[in-house]
Coordinates of C-alpha atoms and ligand atoms in Angstrom, one line a residue:
M314 CA -43.0 -189.4 152.5
I315 CA -40.4 -190.8 154.9
D316 CA -36.9 -190.5 153.6
V317 CA -34.6 -193.3 154.5
V318 CA -30.9 -192.2 154.2
G319 CA -29.0 -195.2 155.4
F320 CA -29.1 -199.0 155.6
R321 CA -27.9 -199.9 159.0
Y322 CA -28.4 -203.2 160.9
C323 CA -30.2 -206.4 161.4
R324 CA -31.1 -207.6 164.9
L325 CA -31.5 -211.4 164.9
G326 CA -32.6 -213.8 167.6
T327 CA -30.7 -217.1 167.5
A328 CA -31.2 -220.5 169.2
N329 CA -27.5 -220.8 170.0
L330 CA -25.7 -217.5 170.4
E331 CA -22.2 -218.8 170.7
E332 CA -22.5 -221.1 167.7
T333 CA -23.9 -218.3 165.7
V334 CA -21.2 -215.8 166.6
K335 CA -18.5 -218.5 165.8
F336 CA -20.0 -219.1 162.4
A337 CA -20.3 -215.4 161.7
T338 CA -16.7 -214.8 162.7
E339 CA -15.0 -217.9 161.2
M340 CA -17.2 -218.6 158.2
I341 CA -18.9 -215.3 157.2
G342 CA -15.7 -213.3 158.1
L343 CA -17.4 -210.7 160.4
E344 CA -15.8 -209.0 163.4
V345 CA -17.2 -209.0 167.0
V346 CA -17.2 -205.4 168.0
G347 CA -19.0 -205.7 171.3
R348 CA -20.9 -207.8 173.8
E349 CA -23.4 -206.1 176.1
N350 CA -26.4 -207.4 178.1
G351 CA -26.6 -210.5 176.0
F352 CA -26.3 -208.8 172.7
V353 CA -23.4 -209.5 170.4
Y354 CA -22.6 -206.8 167.8
M355 CA -20.8 -207.8 164.6
R356 CA -19.8 -206.0 161.4
G357 CA -18.3 -206.4 157.9
D358 CA -17.6 -202.7 157.3
D359 CA -16.8 -199.5 159.1
R360 CA -20.3 -198.8 160.6
D361 CA -20.6 -199.5 164.3
H362 CA -22.2 -202.9 163.6
N363 CA -24.3 -204.6 160.9
I364 CA -25.8 -207.5 162.9
C365 CA -26.8 -207.7 166.5
Y366 CA -27.4 -211.3 167.6
F367 CA -29.1 -212.3 170.8
D368 CA -30.4 -215.5 172.4
G369 CA -34.0 -215.7 171.3
D370 CA -36.6 -216.8 168.8
P371 CA -34.7 -217.3 165.4
M372 CA -37.7 -215.9 163.7
D373 CA -37.3 -212.6 165.6
H374 CA -35.8 -210.3 163.1
T375 CA -35.7 -206.4 163.0
L376 CA -34.2 -204.3 160.3
G377 CA -32.6 -200.9 161.2
L378 CA -32.8 -198.0 158.7
E379 CA -31.6 -194.5 159.2
L380 CA -33.4 -191.1 159.0
A381 CA -31.7 -187.8 158.7
G382 CA -32.5 -186.4 162.1
F383 CA -34.9 -186.0 165.0
D384 CA -37.3 -183.8 163.0
E385 CA -37.5 -186.5 160.4
L386 CA -38.1 -189.1 163.1
A387 CA -41.0 -187.1 164.5
G388 CA -42.4 -186.7 161.0
A389 CA -42.1 -190.4 160.4
E390 CA -43.9 -191.1 163.7
S391 CA -46.8 -188.9 162.5
A392 CA -46.8 -190.3 158.9
L393 CA -46.9 -194.0 160.1
S394 CA -49.6 -193.3 162.6
A395 CA -51.6 -191.6 159.9
A396 CA -51.1 -194.7 157.8
G397 CA -52.8 -196.6 160.6
L398 CA -49.7 -198.3 162.0
D399 CA -48.7 -198.6 165.7
V400 CA -45.5 -196.8 166.4
Y401 CA -43.3 -197.5 169.3
R402 CA -40.8 -194.8 170.5
G403 CA -37.7 -196.5 171.9
T404 CA -36.4 -195.4 175.4
E405 CA -32.9 -194.0 175.8
E406 CA -31.8 -197.4 177.1
E407 CA -33.2 -199.2 174.1
A408 CA -31.7 -196.6 171.7
A409 CA -28.3 -197.3 173.5
A410 CA -28.8 -201.0 172.8
R411 CA -29.3 -200.2 169.1
R412 CA -26.2 -198.0 169.2
C413 CA -28.0 -194.9 168.0
M414 CA -29.3 -191.6 169.6
G415 CA -33.0 -192.3 169.0
Y416 CA -35.4 -194.5 167.3
I417 CA -38.9 -195.6 166.6
N418 CA -40.2 -199.1 165.7
F419 CA -43.1 -200.2 163.7
K420 CA -44.3 -203.3 161.8
D421 CA -44.9 -203.0 158.0
P422 CA -48.1 -204.4 156.5
S423 CA -46.5 -207.9 156.4
G424 CA -45.5 -207.7 160.1
N425 CA -41.8 -207.0 159.5
S426 CA -40.2 -205.2 162.5
I427 CA -38.5 -202.0 161.4
D428 CA -36.4 -199.7 163.4
L429 CA -36.0 -196.1 162.1
T430 CA -32.9 -194.7 163.8
V431 CA -31.4 -191.3 164.2
R432 CA -27.6 -190.8 164.4
P433 CA -26.6 -194.5 164.5
F434 CA -23.0 -194.8 165.7
A435 CA -20.1 -194.6 163.4
A436 CA -16.9 -196.6 164.3
G437 CA -13.6 -195.0 165.2
R438 CA -11.7 -198.1 164.2
R439 CA -11.7 -199.9 160.8
Y440 CA -13.2 -203.3 160.3
F441 CA -10.9 -206.1 161.1
P442 CA -12.3 -209.3 159.4
G443 CA -12.7 -212.6 161.1
R444 CA -11.4 -214.2 158.0
D445 CA -10.3 -212.8 154.6
A446 CA -13.6 -213.0 152.9
G447 CA -13.1 -209.7 151.1
I448 CA -16.2 -208.1 152.6
D449 CA -16.7 -204.4 151.8
E450 CA -20.1 -203.7 153.2
F451 CA -23.5 -204.8 154.4
S452 CA -25.6 -203.9 151.4
H453 CA -29.1 -205.4 151.2
I454 CA -31.6 -207.9 152.6
G455 CA -34.2 -210.3 151.2
L456 CA -37.4 -209.2 153.0
C457 CA -40.2 -211.7 153.5
V458 CA -43.6 -210.1 152.6
T459 CA -47.0 -211.7 152.7
D460 CA -48.2 -209.8 149.6
P461 CA -45.4 -208.4 147.3
R462 CA -47.8 -206.0 145.5
E463 CA -49.0 -204.5 148.8
A464 CA -45.4 -204.3 150.1
E465 CA -44.1 -202.6 147.1
K466 CA -47.0 -200.1 147.3
F467 CA -46.3 -199.5 151.0
W468 CA -42.5 -199.0 150.6
S469 CA -42.9 -196.8 147.6
E470 CA -45.7 -194.6 148.8
V471 CA -45.0 -194.2 152.6
F472 CA -41.2 -194.4 152.1
N473 CA -38.8 -193.2 149.5
F474 CA -38.1 -196.6 148.1
R475 CA -38.5 -197.1 144.3
T476 CA -38.4 -200.2 142.2
S477 CA -35.4 -201.0 140.2
D478 CA -36.7 -204.2 138.6
W479 CA -39.3 -206.9 139.1
I480 CA -39.0 -210.6 139.0
G481 CA -42.5 -211.9 138.9
W482 CA -44.5 -209.8 141.3
S483 CA -41.4 -209.4 143.6
A484 CA -39.8 -206.0 143.4
L485 CA -36.2 -205.2 144.0
M486 CA -36.3 -201.8 145.7
T487 CA -33.8 -199.1 146.7
F488 CA -33.7 -195.6 148.3
D489 CA -30.3 -194.6 146.9
E490 CA -28.1 -195.5 143.9
V491 CA -27.5 -199.2 144.7
H492 CA -29.7 -201.4 142.6
H493 CA -31.5 -202.9 145.6
R494 CA -31.6 -202.6 149.3
F495 CA -34.6 -204.8 149.5
A496 CA -35.5 -207.9 147.5
L497 CA -39.1 -208.8 148.3
F498 CA -39.8 -212.5 148.8
P499 CA -43.5 -213.7 149.0
S500 CA -43.9 -215.7 152.2
D501 CA -46.5 -216.7 154.7
R502 CA -44.6 -215.0 157.5
P503 CA -42.5 -211.8 157.9
G504 CA -38.7 -211.8 158.5
I505 CA -35.4 -211.4 156.8
Q506 CA -35.0 -214.0 154.0
H507 CA -31.3 -213.4 153.4
I508 CA -28.4 -210.9 154.4
N509 CA -26.1 -209.6 151.7
F510 CA -22.4 -208.5 152.2
Q511 CA -20.7 -207.1 149.2
V512 CA -17.2 -208.4 148.5
T513 CA -14.5 -206.7 146.4
E514 CA -14.4 -208.9 143.3
T515 CA -15.5 -212.1 141.7
D516 CA -12.3 -213.8 143.0
D517 CA -13.6 -213.2 146.5
V518 CA -17.0 -215.0 145.7
M519 CA -15.1 -217.9 144.2
R520 CA -12.6 -218.2 147.0
S521 CA -15.5 -218.3 149.5
N522 CA -17.3 -220.9 147.3
Y523 CA -14.5 -223.3 147.8
F524 CA -13.7 -222.2 151.4
L525 CA -17.3 -222.7 152.5
R526 CA -17.7 -226.1 150.7
D527 CA -14.4 -227.3 152.3
H528 CA -15.9 -226.4 155.7
Q529 CA -19.2 -228.3 155.0
V530 CA -21.2 -225.1 154.8
R531 CA -24.4 -225.7 152.9
I532 CA -24.5 -223.7 149.7
Q533 CA -28.1 -222.4 148.9
A534 CA -27.3 -221.0 145.4
G535 CA -24.4 -220.1 143.1
P536 CA -21.9 -219.2 142.4
G537 CA -23.7 -217.3 139.6
R538 CA -24.5 -213.9 138.2
H539 CA -27.8 -212.1 138.9
S540 CA -29.4 -211.1 135.7
L541 CA -31.2 -208.2 137.3
S542 CA -28.5 -206.4 139.3
G543 CA -25.4 -208.0 137.4
A544 CA -23.9 -209.0 140.7
R545 CA -21.9 -212.2 141.0
F546 CA -23.2 -214.1 143.9
L547 CA -23.0 -217.0 146.4
Y548 CA -25.7 -217.8 148.9
F549 CA -25.2 -220.1 151.9
Y550 CA -26.9 -221.3 155.1
G551 CA -25.9 -220.2 158.5
P552 CA -27.2 -221.3 161.9
D553 CA -31.0 -221.1 162.4
E554 CA -31.4 -221.6 158.6
M555 CA -30.6 -218.0 157.9
I556 CA -29.3 -217.4 154.4
Y557 CA -26.2 -215.2 153.9
E558 CA -25.0 -213.8 150.5
Y559 CA -21.7 -212.6 149.2
S560 CA -21.9 -210.6 146.0
C561 CA -19.9 -208.1 144.0
G562 CA -20.5 -205.7 141.1
V563 CA -24.0 -204.7 141.9
R564 CA -25.5 -202.3 139.3
M565 CA -25.9 -198.7 140.3
V566 CA -29.1 -196.9 139.2
D567 CA -30.0 -193.2 138.9
D568 CA -33.1 -191.2 138.3
S569 CA -33.1 -192.1 134.7
W570 CA -33.4 -195.8 135.3
R571 CA -36.5 -197.5 134.2
A572 CA -37.5 -200.7 136.0
R573 CA -37.7 -203.8 134.0
Q574 CA -40.0 -206.8 134.3
F575 CA -38.4 -210.3 134.3
P576 CA -40.3 -213.5 134.4
V577 CA -39.8 -216.1 137.1
N578 CA -37.3 -218.5 135.5
D579 CA -33.8 -219.7 135.9
A580 CA -32.3 -217.1 133.4
S581 CA -33.8 -214.2 135.4
F582 CA -32.1 -215.5 138.5
C583 CA -28.8 -216.4 137.1
A584 CA -27.2 -215.3 133.8
W585 CA -24.6 -218.1 134.0
G586 CA -27.0 -221.0 134.4
S587 CA -26.8 -221.9 138.1
K588 CA -30.0 -223.5 139.2
P589 CA -31.9 -221.5 141.8
D590 CA -34.8 -222.8 144.1
L591 CA -37.4 -220.6 142.3
S592 CA -40.1 -221.7 144.8
V593 CA -38.9 -218.9 147.0
L594 CA -40.2 -216.4 144.4
E595 CA -43.5 -218.1 143.9
G596 CA -44.9 -217.7 147.4
P597 CA -45.9 -219.9 150.3
D598 CA -48.2 -222.1 148.1
A599 CA -45.5 -222.9 145.6
G600 CA -45.1 -226.7 145.0
E601 CA -48.4 -227.7 146.5
Ligands
FE2_838 FE1 -29.4 -210.8 147.5

């Protein structure tokens, strides 16, 4: 069992780096914390960074998770190899570009690129927002998986992820007390389906709803309230069709929590009645 202890970063290729950085700063409210060798590091909390953008294929996504130390990294390398996966150990230069002291990379059974990092950098200065969106932290992602049942089995047997709830066959999974760090989305490709930032309160969600609409940002869903996690949410599109989410009030779960099964319908997605695009939960063949 590989124990993940932290949720760290996304590395995202983008077709237009400057346009994406401008959107992330002025619309999402992130802070540029560094530019090095074509990488732009941005954040919405006090970690070194939450997103690293680079000029490249917009489908090129990597998620960075944190392990406790170098012994755990070596253990993970063995465990992943034993599970039949190819593991790449990053060089010191590559670790420096990920702003950590060491890492390995592998692809999960869906083909998602995952970095397991050791001692990712903390920041000496507090987050200074690009706009007052009320962001508190980078909190979870939607993860595209080619088979949600296989993905749930992999992340719960090889890693310390556990399922908090299901909607259809898609598990919402976590390794700590936050209701979910992964929301699995059935897809015909790997990648990050959405990126969540927690904001302080419902007022922040609603302020951004009006702010983003005023700035012609396409809203994907919401404002609404997730029936599973209880979080108030708003989803919107950024460059490269990446979906970003603000939410607040996500449920905390402990060891006594028992996962619940929800059907795929509007009420499972939003307790308030907003209309989601449920095809994203029905897989790549939905609507055909
Ligand atoms: Fe989400």
